[in-house]
């Protein structure tokens, strides 16, 4: 299948060729033709699946195909000049975007904007801007004054501008909710409902989410019309290109020693180390820097400018080890990230999937290593049940845990389900004993696991 066969406009096809995209990903193959038809979409897919292009390419196609309107090209600034020329007092004209993309985090919004710029290089009429919390107001006013066709925004800041009359959605044609499940987890439901209520009923709505169950499904039903359901369960959602493993540790000292050892692996191009708290992200980044690693922290307490600098340094390869919290690192798409380390396990299995997805981007392979206290064995078991994949235990000579790993029960999969990458069979997996000798696991069931998160934790709203 080619992008040409999906019916995209020449200007979009040229930009894709320049970007080196040869073949649409599975989610793009399904979403693009339906979106070009004008259908509403409900898409379950993960980051890394190519979902940004799945909603942006058909939207750009639509803008490229539309005849230029006579009134177009008049930015709020030009309208003010025209008013002055007529001897009238210029009134501020609100920006009237044609497309709005809502994202849970600033980083994701910036990535969507960057991707949009890449896909629209051949289209002079299309401008995309990000409206984000943490960005100075005067700068955002300047961006809105250019009357961009495409706004990419986090909900909180967008509402500020909407309420003060700087944005008018009456011309909106396309609304995208990107990572809708995460926006709801972060408590944005009322904000989203308010924003949607200000957009025309005639809009096309595309909702992307890791899951379409529960609250997301309810909201999706309210805001879409006869949507096409697209569920893509490919290798990128199962992360089959990412080799996962667990190392058991006795205590913090053991964990720190093991992390330092693992980070010396020459196979690492760049790595992300996940911590449970912002304070740990800072202190581990400091410690690693002293130990000679080019490390930097990334978390929700940092100013936007500092976060952008860190992300740019990561993209340029100047940062080799990023030490980050969940929300701050969500959506980061840097192909050089070969390894993900869970210094602390995430509280929710769903976050584990998002974390390890920072590696193995754009079809590459990746390695995800979790450093786990014996008491946390139960969390690994929950993650295995959520992902329906086994995670083999590894032991490195000189770093053997003193205590035996706690027995783990068998994740609730059926025979024939996915096997662990390292050949472990369901119900027959091996676990490390002190000294690295394997033993059989016991059986049993773990109850009461919630795969979903129940709130935001990183103060990263808007
Ligand atoms: P996303 O899921 O939108 O975060 O995209 C994941 C990564 O895949 C990004 O780096 C995209 O630039 C890249 N990508 C998306 N679609 C394609 C494609 N059809 N061919 C090659 N790379 C792609």
Coordinates of C-alpha atoms and ligand atoms in Angstrom, one line a residue:
X1 CA 0.0 0.0 0.0
X2 CA 1.2 3.5 -0.8
X3 CA 0.3 7.0 0.3
X4 CA -0.8 7.7 -3.3
X5 CA -3.3 4.9 -3.2
X6 CA -4.9 6.5 -0.1
X7 CA -5.9 9.5 -2.3
X8 CA -3.8 12.2 -0.7
X9 CA -3.2 15.6 -2.3
X10 CA 0.0 16.0 -4.3
X11 CA 1.3 18.7 -1.9
X12 CA 1.0 16.2 1.0
X13 CA 2.5 13.4 -1.0
X14 CA 5.5 15.6 -1.9
X15 CA 6.1 16.4 1.8
X16 CA 5.9 12.7 2.8
X17 CA 8.4 11.8 0.1
X18 CA 10.7 14.5 1.5
X19 CA 10.2 13.1 5.0
X20 CA 11.2 9.7 3.7
X21 CA 7.9 8.0 4.5
X22 CA 7.4 5.2 1.9
X23 CA 4.5 3.3 3.3
X24 CA 1.5 4.1 5.5
X25 CA 1.4 2.5 8.9
X26 CA -1.6 0.2 9.7
X27 CA -3.5 3.0 11.5
X28 CA -2.8 5.4 8.7
X29 CA -4.0 2.8 6.1
X30 CA -7.4 2.6 7.9
X31 CA -7.8 6.2 9.2
X32 CA -6.7 8.3 6.2
X33 CA -9.3 7.1 3.6
X34 CA -12.2 7.3 6.2
X35 CA -11.1 10.8 7.3
X36 CA -10.8 12.0 3.7
X37 CA -14.4 10.8 3.2
X38 CA -15.3 13.1 6.1
X39 CA -16.2 10.4 8.6
X40 CA -15.8 10.9 12.3
X41 CA -13.2 8.5 13.7
X42 CA -12.7 6.6 17.0
X43 CA -9.2 5.2 16.9
X44 CA -7.5 3.0 19.5
X45 CA -3.8 3.2 19.0
X46 CA -0.6 4.0 20.9
X47 CA 2.0 6.6 20.3
X48 CA 4.6 5.2 17.9
X49 CA 1.9 3.8 15.6
X50 CA 2.0 6.9 13.4
X51 CA -1.3 8.3 14.7
X52 CA -0.3 11.9 14.3
X53 CA 0.0 11.5 10.5
X54 CA -3.2 9.5 10.6
X55 CA -5.2 12.5 11.6
X56 CA -3.0 15.3 10.2
X57 CA -2.5 14.0 6.6
X58 CA -6.2 13.8 5.7
X59 CA -6.8 17.2 7.3
X60 CA -4.0 18.8 5.3
X61 CA -5.4 17.0 2.3
X62 CA -8.7 18.7 2.9
X63 CA -7.1 22.2 3.3
X64 CA -5.0 21.7 0.2
X65 CA -8.1 20.6 -1.8
X66 CA -10.3 23.5 -0.7
X67 CA -10.6 26.4 -3.1
X68 CA -9.0 29.6 -1.7
X69 CA -11.8 31.8 -0.1
X70 CA -11.9 35.5 -0.9
X71 CA -11.9 36.4 2.7
X72 CA -9.0 34.2 3.5
X73 CA -5.5 35.6 4.1
X74 CA -6.8 38.4 6.3
X75 CA -5.1 37.9 9.6
X76 CA -6.4 39.8 12.6
X77 CA -3.4 42.2 12.1
X78 CA -4.4 42.9 8.5
X79 CA -8.0 43.4 9.5
X80 CA -6.9 46.0 12.1
X81 CA -4.8 47.8 9.5
X82 CA -7.7 47.8 7.1
X83 CA -9.9 49.3 9.9
X84 CA -7.3 52.0 10.6
X85 CA -7.2 52.8 6.8
X86 CA -11.0 53.3 6.9
X87 CA -10.5 55.7 9.8
X88 CA -12.1 53.2 12.2
X89 CA -10.8 52.2 15.6
X90 CA -9.4 48.7 15.1
X91 CA -11.1 46.1 17.1
X92 CA -9.3 42.9 18.0
X93 CA -10.4 40.2 15.7
X94 CA -10.4 36.7 17.2
X95 CA -8.4 33.9 15.5
X96 CA -10.7 31.6 13.6
X97 CA -8.9 28.2 13.3
X98 CA -10.2 25.5 10.9
X99 CA -8.6 22.7 12.9
X100 CA -8.1 22.1 16.6
X101 CA -6.0 19.4 18.1
X102 CA -6.3 18.9 21.9
X103 CA -3.5 17.1 23.6
X104 CA -2.9 16.2 27.3
X105 CA 0.6 17.6 27.6
X106 CA 2.7 20.4 26.2
X107 CA 5.4 18.1 24.9
X108 CA 2.9 16.2 22.8
X109 CA 1.4 19.4 21.5
X110 CA 4.8 20.6 20.4
X111 CA 5.5 17.3 18.7
X112 CA 2.1 17.5 16.9
X113 CA 3.0 21.0 15.7
X114 CA 6.4 20.0 14.6
X115 CA 5.0 17.0 12.7
X116 CA 2.4 19.3 11.1
X117 CA 5.1 21.6 9.9
X118 CA 6.9 18.7 8.4
X119 CA 3.7 17.4 6.6
X120 CA 2.7 20.9 5.3
X121 CA 6.0 22.1 3.9
X122 CA 4.5 22.3 0.4
X123 CA 1.4 24.3 1.6
X124 CA 2.0 28.0 1.9
X125 CA -1.5 28.8 3.2
X126 CA -1.3 26.5 6.2
X127 CA 0.1 27.6 9.6
X128 CA 0.0 25.6 12.8
X129 CA 0.7 26.9 16.2
X130 CA 0.8 25.5 19.8
X131 CA -1.2 27.2 22.5
X132 CA 0.2 25.9 25.8
X133 CA 0.3 26.5 29.5
X134 CA 3.6 27.8 30.6
X135 CA 4.2 29.8 27.4
X136 CA 4.2 33.7 27.9
X137 CA 0.8 35.3 27.0
X138 CA 2.3 38.0 24.7
X139 CA 3.9 35.3 22.6
X140 CA 0.7 33.4 22.3
X141 CA -1.2 36.6 21.4
X142 CA 1.3 37.1 18.5
X143 CA 0.8 33.6 17.3
X144 CA -3.0 33.9 17.4
X145 CA -2.8 37.3 15.6
X146 CA -1.5 35.3 12.6
X147 CA -4.8 33.6 12.4
X148 CA -3.4 30.1 12.1
X149 CA -5.5 27.4 10.3
X150 CA -4.4 24.8 12.8
X151 CA -4.3 25.2 16.6
X152 CA -2.6 22.5 18.8
X153 CA -3.4 23.1 22.4
X154 CA -3.6 21.8 25.9
X155 CA -7.1 22.3 27.2
X156 CA -6.5 24.7 30.2
X157 CA -4.7 27.5 28.3
X158 CA -7.0 27.2 25.4
X159 CA -10.0 28.0 27.5
X160 CA -8.3 31.1 28.9
X161 CA -8.0 32.5 25.4
X162 CA -11.4 31.3 24.4
X163 CA -13.0 33.1 27.4
X164 CA -11.2 36.3 26.7
X165 CA -12.5 36.3 23.1
X166 CA -9.1 35.7 21.4
X167 CA -10.3 32.5 19.7
X168 CA -13.6 31.9 17.8
X169 CA -14.4 28.4 16.8
X170 CA -17.3 29.2 14.5
X171 CA -15.2 28.3 11.4
X172 CA -13.8 25.1 12.9
X173 CA -14.0 22.1 10.5
X174 CA -11.9 19.5 12.2
X175 CA -11.6 18.6 15.9
X176 CA -9.0 16.0 17.1
X177 CA -8.7 14.7 20.6
X178 CA -5.2 13.1 20.8
X179 CA -4.6 10.7 23.7
X180 CA -8.1 11.3 24.9
X181 CA -7.9 8.7 27.7
X182 CA -4.9 10.5 29.1
X183 CA -6.7 13.9 29.0
X184 CA -9.6 12.4 31.0
X185 CA -7.1 10.8 33.4
X186 CA -5.7 14.2 34.0
X187 CA -9.1 15.7 34.9
X188 CA -9.7 17.6 31.7
X189 CA -13.3 16.3 31.1
X190 CA -15.1 19.5 31.9
X191 CA -12.6 21.6 29.9
X192 CA -13.0 19.3 26.9
X193 CA -16.8 19.4 27.1
X194 CA -16.7 23.2 27.2
X195 CA -14.4 23.5 24.3
X196 CA -16.5 21.0 22.2
X197 CA -19.7 23.0 23.0
X198 CA -18.1 26.1 21.4
X199 CA -17.4 24.3 18.1
X200 CA -19.9 23.9 15.2
X201 CA -22.0 20.7 15.1
X202 CA -20.9 20.3 11.5
X203 CA -17.3 19.6 12.5
X204 CA -15.5 16.4 11.7
X205 CA -14.3 14.8 15.0
X206 CA -11.4 12.3 15.3
X207 CA -10.7 10.8 18.7
X208 CA -7.5 8.9 19.4
X209 CA -7.0 6.9 22.6
X210 CA -5.2 3.9 24.0
X211 CA -8.5 2.6 25.1
X212 CA -12.1 3.3 24.0
X213 CA -13.7 1.8 27.1
X214 CA -15.4 3.5 30.1
X215 CA -15.3 7.2 30.3
X216 CA -13.5 7.7 27.0
X217 CA -16.2 5.6 25.2
X218 CA -19.0 7.7 26.9
X219 CA -17.5 10.9 25.9
X220 CA -16.7 9.6 22.4
X221 CA -20.4 8.7 21.9
X222 CA -21.4 12.2 22.9
X223 CA -19.1 14.2 20.7
X224 CA -19.0 12.1 17.5
X225 CA -21.6 11.3 14.8
X226 CA -21.7 7.8 13.3
X227 CA -18.0 7.3 13.9
X228 CA -15.9 4.7 12.2
X229 CA -14.2 2.5 14.8
X230 CA -10.6 1.7 14.1
X231 CA -8.7 -0.6 16.4
X232 CA -5.1 -1.3 15.5
X233 CA -3.4 -4.0 17.5
X234 CA -0.1 -4.3 15.8
X235 CA 3.4 -5.0 17.0
X236 CA 3.8 -1.4 18.0
X237 CA 0.9 -1.7 20.5
X238 CA 2.3 -4.9 21.9
X239 CA 5.8 -3.5 21.8
X240 CA 7.0 -6.7 20.2
X241 CA 10.1 -4.9 19.0
X242 CA 11.0 -4.1 22.6
X243 CA 12.9 -6.6 24.7
X244 CA 11.8 -6.4 28.3
X245 CA 13.5 -7.7 31.4
X246 CA 13.5 -7.4 35.2
X247 CA 16.4 -7.3 37.6
X248 CA 15.6 -7.9 41.3
X249 CA 17.5 -5.7 43.8
X250 CA 17.9 -5.9 47.5
X251 CA 17.9 -2.2 48.4
X252 CA 18.5 1.3 47.0
X253 CA 22.3 1.0 47.1
X254 CA 22.0 -2.2 45.0
X255 CA 19.6 -0.4 42.6
X256 CA 22.0 2.5 42.2
X257 CA 25.0 0.3 41.6
X258 CA 23.1 -1.8 39.1
X259 CA 21.8 1.3 37.2
X260 CA 25.3 2.7 36.9
X261 CA 26.5 -0.7 35.6
X262 CA 23.7 -1.0 33.1
X263 CA 24.1 2.5 31.8
X264 CA 27.8 1.7 30.9
X265 CA 26.5 -0.7 28.3
X266 CA 28.0 0.4 25.0
X267 CA 24.9 -0.7 23.2
X268 CA 23.1 2.3 24.7
X269 CA 22.7 5.2 22.3
X270 CA 20.4 7.2 24.5
X271 CA 18.3 6.1 27.6
X272 CA 15.4 7.3 29.6
X273 CA 15.4 6.4 33.3
X274 CA 11.9 6.7 34.9
X275 CA 11.5 7.7 38.5
X276 CA 8.4 7.9 40.7
X277 CA 9.0 11.4 41.9
X278 CA 10.2 14.7 40.6
X279 CA 12.7 14.9 43.4
X280 CA 14.2 11.6 42.5
X281 CA 14.4 12.6 38.9
X282 CA 16.5 15.6 39.9
X283 CA 18.7 13.8 42.4
X284 CA 19.4 10.8 40.1
X285 CA 20.2 13.1 37.2
X286 CA 22.7 15.0 39.5
X287 CA 24.2 11.8 40.7
X288 CA 24.6 10.4 37.2
X289 CA 26.2 13.6 36.0
X290 CA 28.7 13.4 38.7
X291 CA 29.4 9.8 37.7
X292 CA 30.2 11.1 34.2
X293 CA 27.0 10.4 32.3
X294 CA 25.5 13.2 30.2
X295 CA 22.3 13.2 32.2
X296 CA 19.4 15.6 32.5
X297 CA 16.1 15.6 34.5
X298 CA 12.7 16.2 33.0
X299 CA 9.6 16.7 35.1
X300 CA 6.5 18.8 35.6
X301 CA 8.0 21.2 38.1
X302 CA 10.4 22.6 35.5
X303 CA 9.6 25.7 33.6
X304 CA 8.6 25.3 30.0
X305 CA 11.8 26.9 28.7
X306 CA 13.9 24.5 30.7
X307 CA 11.9 21.5 29.5
X308 CA 12.2 22.6 25.9
X309 CA 16.0 23.0 26.3
X310 CA 16.3 19.6 27.8
X311 CA 14.2 18.0 25.0
X312 CA 16.2 19.8 22.3
X313 CA 19.5 18.6 23.9
X314 CA 18.1 15.1 24.0
X315 CA 17.1 15.3 20.3
X316 CA 20.5 16.7 19.4
X317 CA 22.2 13.8 21.3
X318 CA 23.8 16.1 23.9
X319 CA 21.8 14.4 26.7
X320 CA 22.5 10.7 26.8
X321 CA 20.5 9.8 29.9
X322 CA 17.1 11.5 30.5
X323 CA 15.8 11.0 34.0
X324 CA 12.1 11.6 33.9
X325 CA 8.7 11.3 35.5
X326 CA 5.8 9.7 33.7
X327 CA 3.8 12.7 32.6
X328 CA 6.8 14.7 31.6
X329 CA 8.2 12.0 29.3
X330 CA 4.9 10.9 27.8
X331 CA 4.9 11.1 24.0
X332 CA 8.6 11.8 23.7
X333 CA 9.6 10.6 20.3
X334 CA 13.4 10.5 19.9
X335 CA 14.7 7.7 17.6
X336 CA 18.0 7.5 19.4
X337 CA 16.4 6.2 22.6
X338 CA 17.6 2.6 22.7
X339 CA 16.9 1.8 26.3
X340 CA 14.3 2.5 29.0
X341 CA 15.0 1.9 32.6
X342 CA 12.3 1.8 35.2
X343 CA 14.3 2.9 38.3
X344 CA 10.9 2.8 40.0
X345 CA 8.0 0.8 38.7
X346 CA 5.0 2.9 37.6
X347 CA 1.9 2.8 39.7
X348 CA -0.3 1.7 36.9
X349 CA 0.4 -1.0 34.3
X350 CA -0.8 1.4 31.5
X351 CA 2.1 3.7 32.3
X352 CA 4.5 0.9 31.9
X353 CA 3.3 0.5 28.4
X354 CA 3.7 4.2 27.7
X355 CA 7.1 4.3 29.3
X356 CA 8.7 1.4 27.4
X357 CA 7.2 2.9 24.2
X358 CA 9.8 5.7 24.5
X359 CA 12.2 3.2 22.9
X360 CA 11.8 1.1 19.7
X361 CA 10.4 4.2 17.8
X362 CA 9.7 4.1 14.1
X363 CA 10.3 0.4 13.7
X364 CA 13.6 0.2 15.6
X365 CA 14.3 -2.3 18.4
X366 CA 14.5 -1.3 22.0
X367 CA 15.3 -2.6 25.5
X368 CA 13.3 -2.0 28.6
X369 CA 14.7 -2.9 32.0
X370 CA 12.9 -2.7 35.3
X371 CA 14.8 -2.6 38.6
X372 CA 12.5 -4.2 41.1
X373 CA 12.5 -4.6 44.9
X374 CA 11.4 -8.0 46.0
X375 CA 8.3 -6.6 47.5
X376 CA 7.4 -5.2 44.1
X377 CA 7.2 -8.6 42.4
X378 CA 3.4 -8.3 42.6
X379 CA 3.5 -5.1 40.4
X380 CA 5.5 -6.9 37.7
X381 CA 2.8 -9.6 37.8
X382 CA 0.1 -7.0 37.3
X383 CA 2.0 -5.5 34.4
X384 CA 2.4 -8.9 32.8
X385 CA -1.4 -9.4 33.1
X386 CA -2.1 -6.1 31.6
X387 CA 0.3 -6.6 28.6
X388 CA -0.4 -10.3 28.4
X389 CA 3.4 -10.7 28.0
X390 CA 5.9 -12.3 30.3
X391 CA 8.9 -10.3 31.4
X392 CA 11.9 -12.5 31.9
X393 CA 14.1 -12.0 35.0
X394 CA 17.8 -11.4 34.4
X395 CA 20.8 -11.6 36.7
X396 CA 24.2 -10.0 36.1
X397 CA 27.2 -11.6 37.7
X398 CA 28.4 -9.5 40.6
X399 CA 25.0 -7.9 41.0
X400 CA 23.0 -11.0 42.2
X401 CA 20.3 -10.2 44.7
X402 CA 20.9 -11.7 48.1
X403 CA 17.2 -12.5 48.6
X404 CA 15.3 -14.9 46.4
X405 CA 12.7 -13.2 44.2
X406 CA 9.2 -13.6 45.7
X407 CA 7.2 -16.3 43.9
X408 CA 5.0 -14.8 41.3
X409 CA 1.7 -16.2 40.1
X410 CA 0.8 -16.8 36.5
X411 CA -0.6 -13.9 34.6
X412 CA -4.1 -14.6 33.4
X413 CA -3.4 -15.6 29.9
X414 CA -4.6 -18.6 28.0
X415 CA -2.4 -21.2 26.4
X416 CA -1.3 -20.0 23.0
X417 CA -1.2 -16.4 24.0
X418 CA 1.9 -14.3 23.5
X419 CA 5.0 -15.8 24.8
X420 CA 7.9 -13.8 26.4
X421 CA 10.6 -12.7 24.0
X422 CA 13.1 -14.8 25.7
X423 CA 11.2 -18.0 25.0
X424 CA 9.5 -18.2 28.4
X425 CA 6.3 -20.2 28.2
X426 CA 3.2 -19.2 30.1
X427 CA 3.0 -21.1 33.4
X428 CA 6.5 -22.4 32.9
X429 CA 8.6 -19.4 33.4
X430 CA 11.9 -19.3 35.2
X431 CA 12.8 -17.0 38.0
X432 CA 16.1 -16.0 39.4
X433 CA 17.3 -17.4 42.7
X434 CA 20.3 -15.9 44.5
X435 CA 23.3 -16.7 42.4
X436 CA 21.2 -16.8 39.3
X437 CA 20.0 -20.4 39.4
X438 CA 16.5 -20.7 37.9
X439 CA 13.5 -22.1 39.6
X440 CA 9.9 -22.8 38.6
X441 CA 7.3 -20.4 39.5
X442 CA 4.2 -21.3 41.5
X443 CA 0.7 -20.7 40.1
X444 CA -2.3 -18.8 41.3
X445 CA -4.2 -15.6 40.4
X446 CA -3.7 -12.1 41.2
X447 CA -6.9 -10.2 41.8
X448 CA -7.9 -6.6 42.0
X449 CA -5.7 -5.0 39.5
X450 CA -6.7 -1.9 37.8
X451 CA -5.0 -1.2 34.5
X452 CA -6.3 2.3 34.4
X453 CA -4.9 5.3 36.2
X454 CA -7.2 7.2 38.5
X455 CA -5.7 10.7 38.4
X456 CA -2.9 12.9 37.4
X457 CA 0.2 12.8 39.5
X458 CA 2.7 15.1 37.9
X459 CA 1.1 18.5 38.1
X460 CA 1.5 18.8 34.4
X461 CA -1.9 20.1 33.5
X462 CA -2.3 22.5 30.7
Ligands
LIG1 P1 3.4 8.9 16.3 O1 2.7 7.6 16.6 O2 2.5 9.8 15.5 O3 4.0 9.4 17.5 O4 4.6 8.6 15.2 C1 5.7 7.8 15.6 C2 6.9 8.0 14.7 O5 6.7 7.3 13.5 C3 7.2 9.4 14.4 O6 8.6 9.6 14.5 C4 6.8 9.6 13.0 O7 7.6 10.6 12.3 C5 7.0 8.2 12.4 N1 6.1 7.9 11.3 C6 4.8 8.0 11.2 N2 4.3 7.6 10.1 C7 5.3 7.0 9.4 C8 5.4 6.4 8.1 N3 4.3 6.1 7.4 N4 6.6 6.0 7.7 C9 7.7 6.2 8.5 N5 7.7 6.8 9.7 C10 6.5 7.2 10.1

